Short mmCIF file of C-alpha atoms in Angstrom, two decimals:
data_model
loop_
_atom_site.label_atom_id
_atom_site.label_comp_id
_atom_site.label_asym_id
_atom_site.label_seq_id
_atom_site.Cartn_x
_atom_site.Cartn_y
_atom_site.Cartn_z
CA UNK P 4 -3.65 31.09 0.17
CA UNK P 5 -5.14 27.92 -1.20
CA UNK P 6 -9.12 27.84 -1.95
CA UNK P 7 -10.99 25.17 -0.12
CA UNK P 8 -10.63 21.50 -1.77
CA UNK P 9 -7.86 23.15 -3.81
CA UNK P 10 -6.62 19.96 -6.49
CA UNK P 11 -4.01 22.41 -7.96
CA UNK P 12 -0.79 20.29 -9.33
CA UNK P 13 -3.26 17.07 -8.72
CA UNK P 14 -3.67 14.43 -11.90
CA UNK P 15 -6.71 12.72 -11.40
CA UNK P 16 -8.33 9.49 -13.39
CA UNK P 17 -12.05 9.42 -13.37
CA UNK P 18 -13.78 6.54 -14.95
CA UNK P 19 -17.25 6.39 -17.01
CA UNK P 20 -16.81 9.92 -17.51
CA UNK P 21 -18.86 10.44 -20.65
CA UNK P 22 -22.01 11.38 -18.45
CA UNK P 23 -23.79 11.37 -15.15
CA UNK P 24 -21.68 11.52 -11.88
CA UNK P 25 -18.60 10.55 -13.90
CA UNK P 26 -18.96 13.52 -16.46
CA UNK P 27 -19.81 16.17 -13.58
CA UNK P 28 -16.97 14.50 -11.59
CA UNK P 29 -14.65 15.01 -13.84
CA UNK P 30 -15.38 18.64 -14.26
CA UNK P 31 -15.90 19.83 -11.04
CA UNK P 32 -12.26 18.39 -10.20
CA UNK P 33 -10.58 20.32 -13.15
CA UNK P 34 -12.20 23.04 -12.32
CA UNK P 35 -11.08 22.69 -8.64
CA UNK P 36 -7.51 22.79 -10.35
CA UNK P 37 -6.73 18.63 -10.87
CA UNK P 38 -5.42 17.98 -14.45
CA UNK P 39 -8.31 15.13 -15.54
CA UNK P 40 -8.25 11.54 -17.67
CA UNK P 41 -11.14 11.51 -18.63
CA UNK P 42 -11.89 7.28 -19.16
CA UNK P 43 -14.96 6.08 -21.17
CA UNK P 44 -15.75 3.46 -23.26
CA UNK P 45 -17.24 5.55 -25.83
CA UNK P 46 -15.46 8.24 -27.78
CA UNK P 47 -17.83 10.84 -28.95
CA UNK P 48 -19.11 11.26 -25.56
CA UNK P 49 -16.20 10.91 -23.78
CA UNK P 50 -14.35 13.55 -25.91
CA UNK P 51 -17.47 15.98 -25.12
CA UNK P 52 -16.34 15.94 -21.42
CA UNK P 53 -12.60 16.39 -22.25
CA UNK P 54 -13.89 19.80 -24.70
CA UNK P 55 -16.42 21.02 -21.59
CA UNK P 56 -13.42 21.14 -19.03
CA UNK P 57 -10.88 22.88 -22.15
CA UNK P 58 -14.18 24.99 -22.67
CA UNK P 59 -14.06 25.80 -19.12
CA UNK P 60 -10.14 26.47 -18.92
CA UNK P 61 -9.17 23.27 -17.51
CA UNK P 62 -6.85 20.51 -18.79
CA UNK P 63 -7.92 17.34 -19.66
CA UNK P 64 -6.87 13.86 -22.08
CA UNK P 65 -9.32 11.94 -23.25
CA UNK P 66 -8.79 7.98 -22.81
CA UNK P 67 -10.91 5.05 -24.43
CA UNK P 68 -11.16 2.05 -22.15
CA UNK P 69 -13.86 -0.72 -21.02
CA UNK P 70 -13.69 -1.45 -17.42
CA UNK P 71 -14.55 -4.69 -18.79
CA UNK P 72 -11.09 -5.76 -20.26
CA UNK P 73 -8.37 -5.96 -17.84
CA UNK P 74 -5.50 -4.87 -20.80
CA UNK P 75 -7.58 -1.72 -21.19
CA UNK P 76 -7.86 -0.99 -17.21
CA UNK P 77 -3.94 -1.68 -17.00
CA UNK P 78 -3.53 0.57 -20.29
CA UNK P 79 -5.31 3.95 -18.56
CA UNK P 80 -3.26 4.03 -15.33
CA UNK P 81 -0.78 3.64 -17.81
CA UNK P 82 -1.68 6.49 -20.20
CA UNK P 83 -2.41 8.85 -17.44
CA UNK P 84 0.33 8.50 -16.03
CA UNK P 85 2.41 8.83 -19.33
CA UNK P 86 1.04 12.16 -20.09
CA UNK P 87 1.17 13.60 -17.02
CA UNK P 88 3.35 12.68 -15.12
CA UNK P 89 1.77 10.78 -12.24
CA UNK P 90 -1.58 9.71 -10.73
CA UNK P 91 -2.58 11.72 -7.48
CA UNK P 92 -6.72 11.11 -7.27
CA UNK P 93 -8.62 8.02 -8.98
CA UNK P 94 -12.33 8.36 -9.13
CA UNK P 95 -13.45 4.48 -10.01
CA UNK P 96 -17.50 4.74 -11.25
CA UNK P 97 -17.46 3.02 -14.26
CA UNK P 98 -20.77 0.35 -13.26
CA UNK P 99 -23.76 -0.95 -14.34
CA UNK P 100 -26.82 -2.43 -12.46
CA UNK P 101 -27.74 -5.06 -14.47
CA UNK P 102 -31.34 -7.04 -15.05
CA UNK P 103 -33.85 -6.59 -12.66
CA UNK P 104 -35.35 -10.05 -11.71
CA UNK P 105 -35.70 -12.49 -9.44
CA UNK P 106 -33.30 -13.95 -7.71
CA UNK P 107 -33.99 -17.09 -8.76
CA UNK P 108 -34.62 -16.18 -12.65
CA UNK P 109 -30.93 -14.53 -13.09
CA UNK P 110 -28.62 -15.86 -15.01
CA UNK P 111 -25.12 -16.68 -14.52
CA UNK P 112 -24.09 -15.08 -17.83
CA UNK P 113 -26.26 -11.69 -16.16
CA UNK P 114 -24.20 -12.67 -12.73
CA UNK P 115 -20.76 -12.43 -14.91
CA UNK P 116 -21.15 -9.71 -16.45
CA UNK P 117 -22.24 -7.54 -13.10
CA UNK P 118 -19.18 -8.82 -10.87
CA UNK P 119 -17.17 -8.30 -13.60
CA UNK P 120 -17.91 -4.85 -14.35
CA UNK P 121 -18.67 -3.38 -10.90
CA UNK P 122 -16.51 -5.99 -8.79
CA UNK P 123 -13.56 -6.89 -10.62
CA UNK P 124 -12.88 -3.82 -12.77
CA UNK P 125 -12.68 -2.00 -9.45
CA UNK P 126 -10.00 -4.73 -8.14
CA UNK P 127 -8.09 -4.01 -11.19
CA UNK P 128 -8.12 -0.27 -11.34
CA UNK P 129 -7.58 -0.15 -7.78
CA UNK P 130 -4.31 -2.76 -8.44
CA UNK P 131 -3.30 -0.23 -11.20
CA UNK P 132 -3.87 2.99 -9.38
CA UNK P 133 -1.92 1.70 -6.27
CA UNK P 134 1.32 0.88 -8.24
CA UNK P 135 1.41 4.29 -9.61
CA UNK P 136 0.72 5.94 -6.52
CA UNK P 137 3.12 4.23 -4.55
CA UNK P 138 5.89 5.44 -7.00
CA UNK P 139 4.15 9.01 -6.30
CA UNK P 140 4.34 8.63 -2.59
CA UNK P 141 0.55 8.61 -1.59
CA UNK P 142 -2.65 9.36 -3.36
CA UNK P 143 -6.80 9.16 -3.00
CA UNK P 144 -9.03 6.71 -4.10
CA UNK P 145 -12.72 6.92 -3.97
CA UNK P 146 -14.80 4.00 -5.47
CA UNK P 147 -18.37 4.42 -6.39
CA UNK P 148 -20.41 2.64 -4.23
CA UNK P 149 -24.31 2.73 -3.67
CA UNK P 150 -26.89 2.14 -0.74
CA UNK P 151 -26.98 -1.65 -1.88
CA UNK P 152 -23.50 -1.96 -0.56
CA UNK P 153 -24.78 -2.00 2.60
CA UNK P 154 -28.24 -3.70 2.07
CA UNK P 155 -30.27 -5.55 -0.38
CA UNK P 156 -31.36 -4.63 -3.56
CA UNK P 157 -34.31 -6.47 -4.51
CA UNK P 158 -34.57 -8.11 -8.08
CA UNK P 159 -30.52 -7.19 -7.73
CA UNK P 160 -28.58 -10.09 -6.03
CA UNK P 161 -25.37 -9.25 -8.51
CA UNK P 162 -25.72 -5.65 -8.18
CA UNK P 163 -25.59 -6.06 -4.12
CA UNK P 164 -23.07 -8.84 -3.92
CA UNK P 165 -21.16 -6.80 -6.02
CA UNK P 166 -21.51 -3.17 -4.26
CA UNK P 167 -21.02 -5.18 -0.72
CA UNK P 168 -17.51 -6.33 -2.27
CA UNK P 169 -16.71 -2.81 -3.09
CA UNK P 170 -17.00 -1.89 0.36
CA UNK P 171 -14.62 -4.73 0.99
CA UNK P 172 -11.90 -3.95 -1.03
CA UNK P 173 -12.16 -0.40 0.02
CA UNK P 174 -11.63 -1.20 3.91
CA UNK P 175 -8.85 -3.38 2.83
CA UNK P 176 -7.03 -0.93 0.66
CA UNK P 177 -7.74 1.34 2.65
CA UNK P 178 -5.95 -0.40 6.04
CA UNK P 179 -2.75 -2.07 4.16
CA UNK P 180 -1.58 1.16 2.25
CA UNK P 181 -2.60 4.12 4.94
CA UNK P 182 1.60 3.94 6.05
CA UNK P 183 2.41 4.49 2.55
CA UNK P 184 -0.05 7.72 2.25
CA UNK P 185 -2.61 5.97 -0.57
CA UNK P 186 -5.81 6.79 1.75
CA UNK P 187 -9.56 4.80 -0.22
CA UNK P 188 -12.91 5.42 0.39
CA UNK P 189 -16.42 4.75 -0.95
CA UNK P 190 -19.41 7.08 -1.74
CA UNK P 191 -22.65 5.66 -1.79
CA UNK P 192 -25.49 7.46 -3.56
CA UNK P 193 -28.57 7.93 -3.36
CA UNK P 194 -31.18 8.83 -5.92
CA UNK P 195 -29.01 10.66 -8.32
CA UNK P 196 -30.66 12.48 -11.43
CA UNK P 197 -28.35 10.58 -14.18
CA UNK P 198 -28.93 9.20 -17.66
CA UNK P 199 -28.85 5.48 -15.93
CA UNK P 200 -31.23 6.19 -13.36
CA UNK P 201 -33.72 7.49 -15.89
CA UNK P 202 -34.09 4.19 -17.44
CA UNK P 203 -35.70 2.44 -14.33
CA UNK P 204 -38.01 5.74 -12.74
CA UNK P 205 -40.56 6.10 -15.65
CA UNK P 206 -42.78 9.42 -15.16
CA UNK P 207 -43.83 11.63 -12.37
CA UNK P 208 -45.74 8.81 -10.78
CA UNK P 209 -42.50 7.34 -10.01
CA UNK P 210 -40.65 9.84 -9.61
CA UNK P 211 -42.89 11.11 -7.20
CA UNK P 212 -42.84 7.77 -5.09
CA UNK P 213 -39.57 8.24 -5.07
CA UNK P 214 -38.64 11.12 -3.74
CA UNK P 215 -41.67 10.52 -1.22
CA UNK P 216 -38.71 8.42 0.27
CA UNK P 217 -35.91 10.91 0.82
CA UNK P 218 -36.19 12.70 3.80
CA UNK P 219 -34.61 15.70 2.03
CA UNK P 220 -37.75 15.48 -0.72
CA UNK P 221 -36.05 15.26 -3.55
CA UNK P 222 -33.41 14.01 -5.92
CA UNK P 223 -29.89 14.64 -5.87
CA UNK P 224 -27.77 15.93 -8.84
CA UNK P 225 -24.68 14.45 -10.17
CA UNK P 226 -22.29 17.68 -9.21
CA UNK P 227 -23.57 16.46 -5.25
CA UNK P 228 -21.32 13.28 -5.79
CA UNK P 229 -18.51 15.20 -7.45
CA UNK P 230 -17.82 17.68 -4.48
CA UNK P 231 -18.25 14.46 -1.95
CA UNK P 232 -15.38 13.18 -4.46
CA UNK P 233 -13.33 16.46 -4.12
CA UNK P 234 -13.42 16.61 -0.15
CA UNK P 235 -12.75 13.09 0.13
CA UNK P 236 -9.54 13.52 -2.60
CA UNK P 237 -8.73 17.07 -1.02
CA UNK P 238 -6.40 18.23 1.94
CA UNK P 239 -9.97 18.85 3.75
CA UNK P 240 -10.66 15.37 3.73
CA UNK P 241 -6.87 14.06 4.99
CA UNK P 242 -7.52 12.36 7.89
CA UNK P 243 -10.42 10.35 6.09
CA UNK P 244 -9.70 6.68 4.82
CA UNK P 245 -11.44 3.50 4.66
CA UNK P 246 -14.74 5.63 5.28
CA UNK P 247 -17.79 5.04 3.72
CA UNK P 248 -19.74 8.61 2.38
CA UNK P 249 -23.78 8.29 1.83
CA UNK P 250 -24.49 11.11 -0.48
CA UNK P 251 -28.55 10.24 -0.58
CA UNK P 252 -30.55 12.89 1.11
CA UNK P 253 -30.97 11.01 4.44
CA UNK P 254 -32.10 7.80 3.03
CA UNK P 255 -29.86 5.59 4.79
CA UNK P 256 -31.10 7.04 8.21
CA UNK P 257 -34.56 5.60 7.70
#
């Protein structure tokens, strides 16, 4: 009998996996049985993940790419799928926020660079990932999302325009390959204790005003977003496509 969210025989592609929600995604679905890529666009820290999951007993390949460069997002689907076999499970969450100011003081090159990396590079890898999954006859994508793909961000007009397009793609993907068994959805999370997020709450005062805004009353960690990940990627979560997961502690309800 199969353990709940069992990934066993699954090959699964997980991007900005060198930390954060990536890293502990990346683990928790090896360890939940999925052979991993682990994508990140640097080495050293990427490997680390790869050796934590071998550490752990799970299997894993290590693959250097920047979501950035649409050769390199072409080349992973690529290299997962020549190692393994196949691609079963993509978790796209390679992102970055971006420069917080307003919306009249950003720049286009800031504007770019945002789209680019949270917009386009999930067009691409969700291009990539369909091909192979098609040949595989179905598959789950989930696509890192965030609150501010459903409302504004302020001092973050590229970070929302791009999260709201996320959402897009997702629903479309999500309606045009459902006959051929390639089900997409979106997490959005909330205040998630990561590397990233540490840059922009600075001390307990913060932190505290923060969490003063979660109904739960406090932070989330990144393993919460991996098992969302899991379920969504799992036989548990079959009947779920084009759905859009908060993971926040009841923020979104307020």
């Amino acid at each position: 009998m199969s353990t709940p969210m069992d990934l066993s025989g699954k090959v699964a592609l997980v991007t900005g996996a060198s930390s954060g929600i990536g890293q502990a995604t990346a683990e928790y679905l090896a360890e939940r049985g999925a052979r991993v890529a682990v994508v990140a666009r640097t080495a050293e820290r990427g490997r680390e993940t790869v050796e934590r999951i071998l550490a752990a007993g799970g299997t894993a390949i290590f693959i250097q790419a920047d979501v950035e460069e649409p050769e390199a997002i072409a080349a992973m689907v690529e290299q997962t799928v020549d190692h393994f076999g196949r691609l079963d499970i993509a978790f796209n969450n390679a992102g970055m926020t971006g420069a917080v100011a307003p919306f009249h003081e950003q720049s286009l090159s800031d504007w770019d660079q945002v789209i680019r990396t949270n917009l386009s590079s999930i067009f691409l890898s969700m291009k990539h990932e369909i091909i192979a999954m098609l040949k595989c006859g179905g598959g789950s994508i989930v696509n890192n999302c965030s609150g501010a793909g459903v409302m504004a961000a302020p001092g973050l007009p590229h970070y929302t325009a791009a999260k709201h397009g996320v959402l897009g793609l997702t629903k479309s993907a999500a309606k045009e390959y459902a006959p051929h068994g390639i089900r997409v959805n979106a997490i959005c999370p909330g205040f998630i204790e990561t590397p990233q997020l540490g840059r922009y709450i600075d001390g307990p005062e913060a932190r505290a005003a923060v969490e003063a805004g979660i109904p739960i009353g406090h932070m989330g960690q990144p393993i919460e977003i991996a098992r969302a990940v899991a379920f969504l990627s799992s036989a548990e979560g079959a009947y779920i496509s084009g759905d859009t997961m908060f993971v926040d502690g009841g923020v979104m309800c307020r």
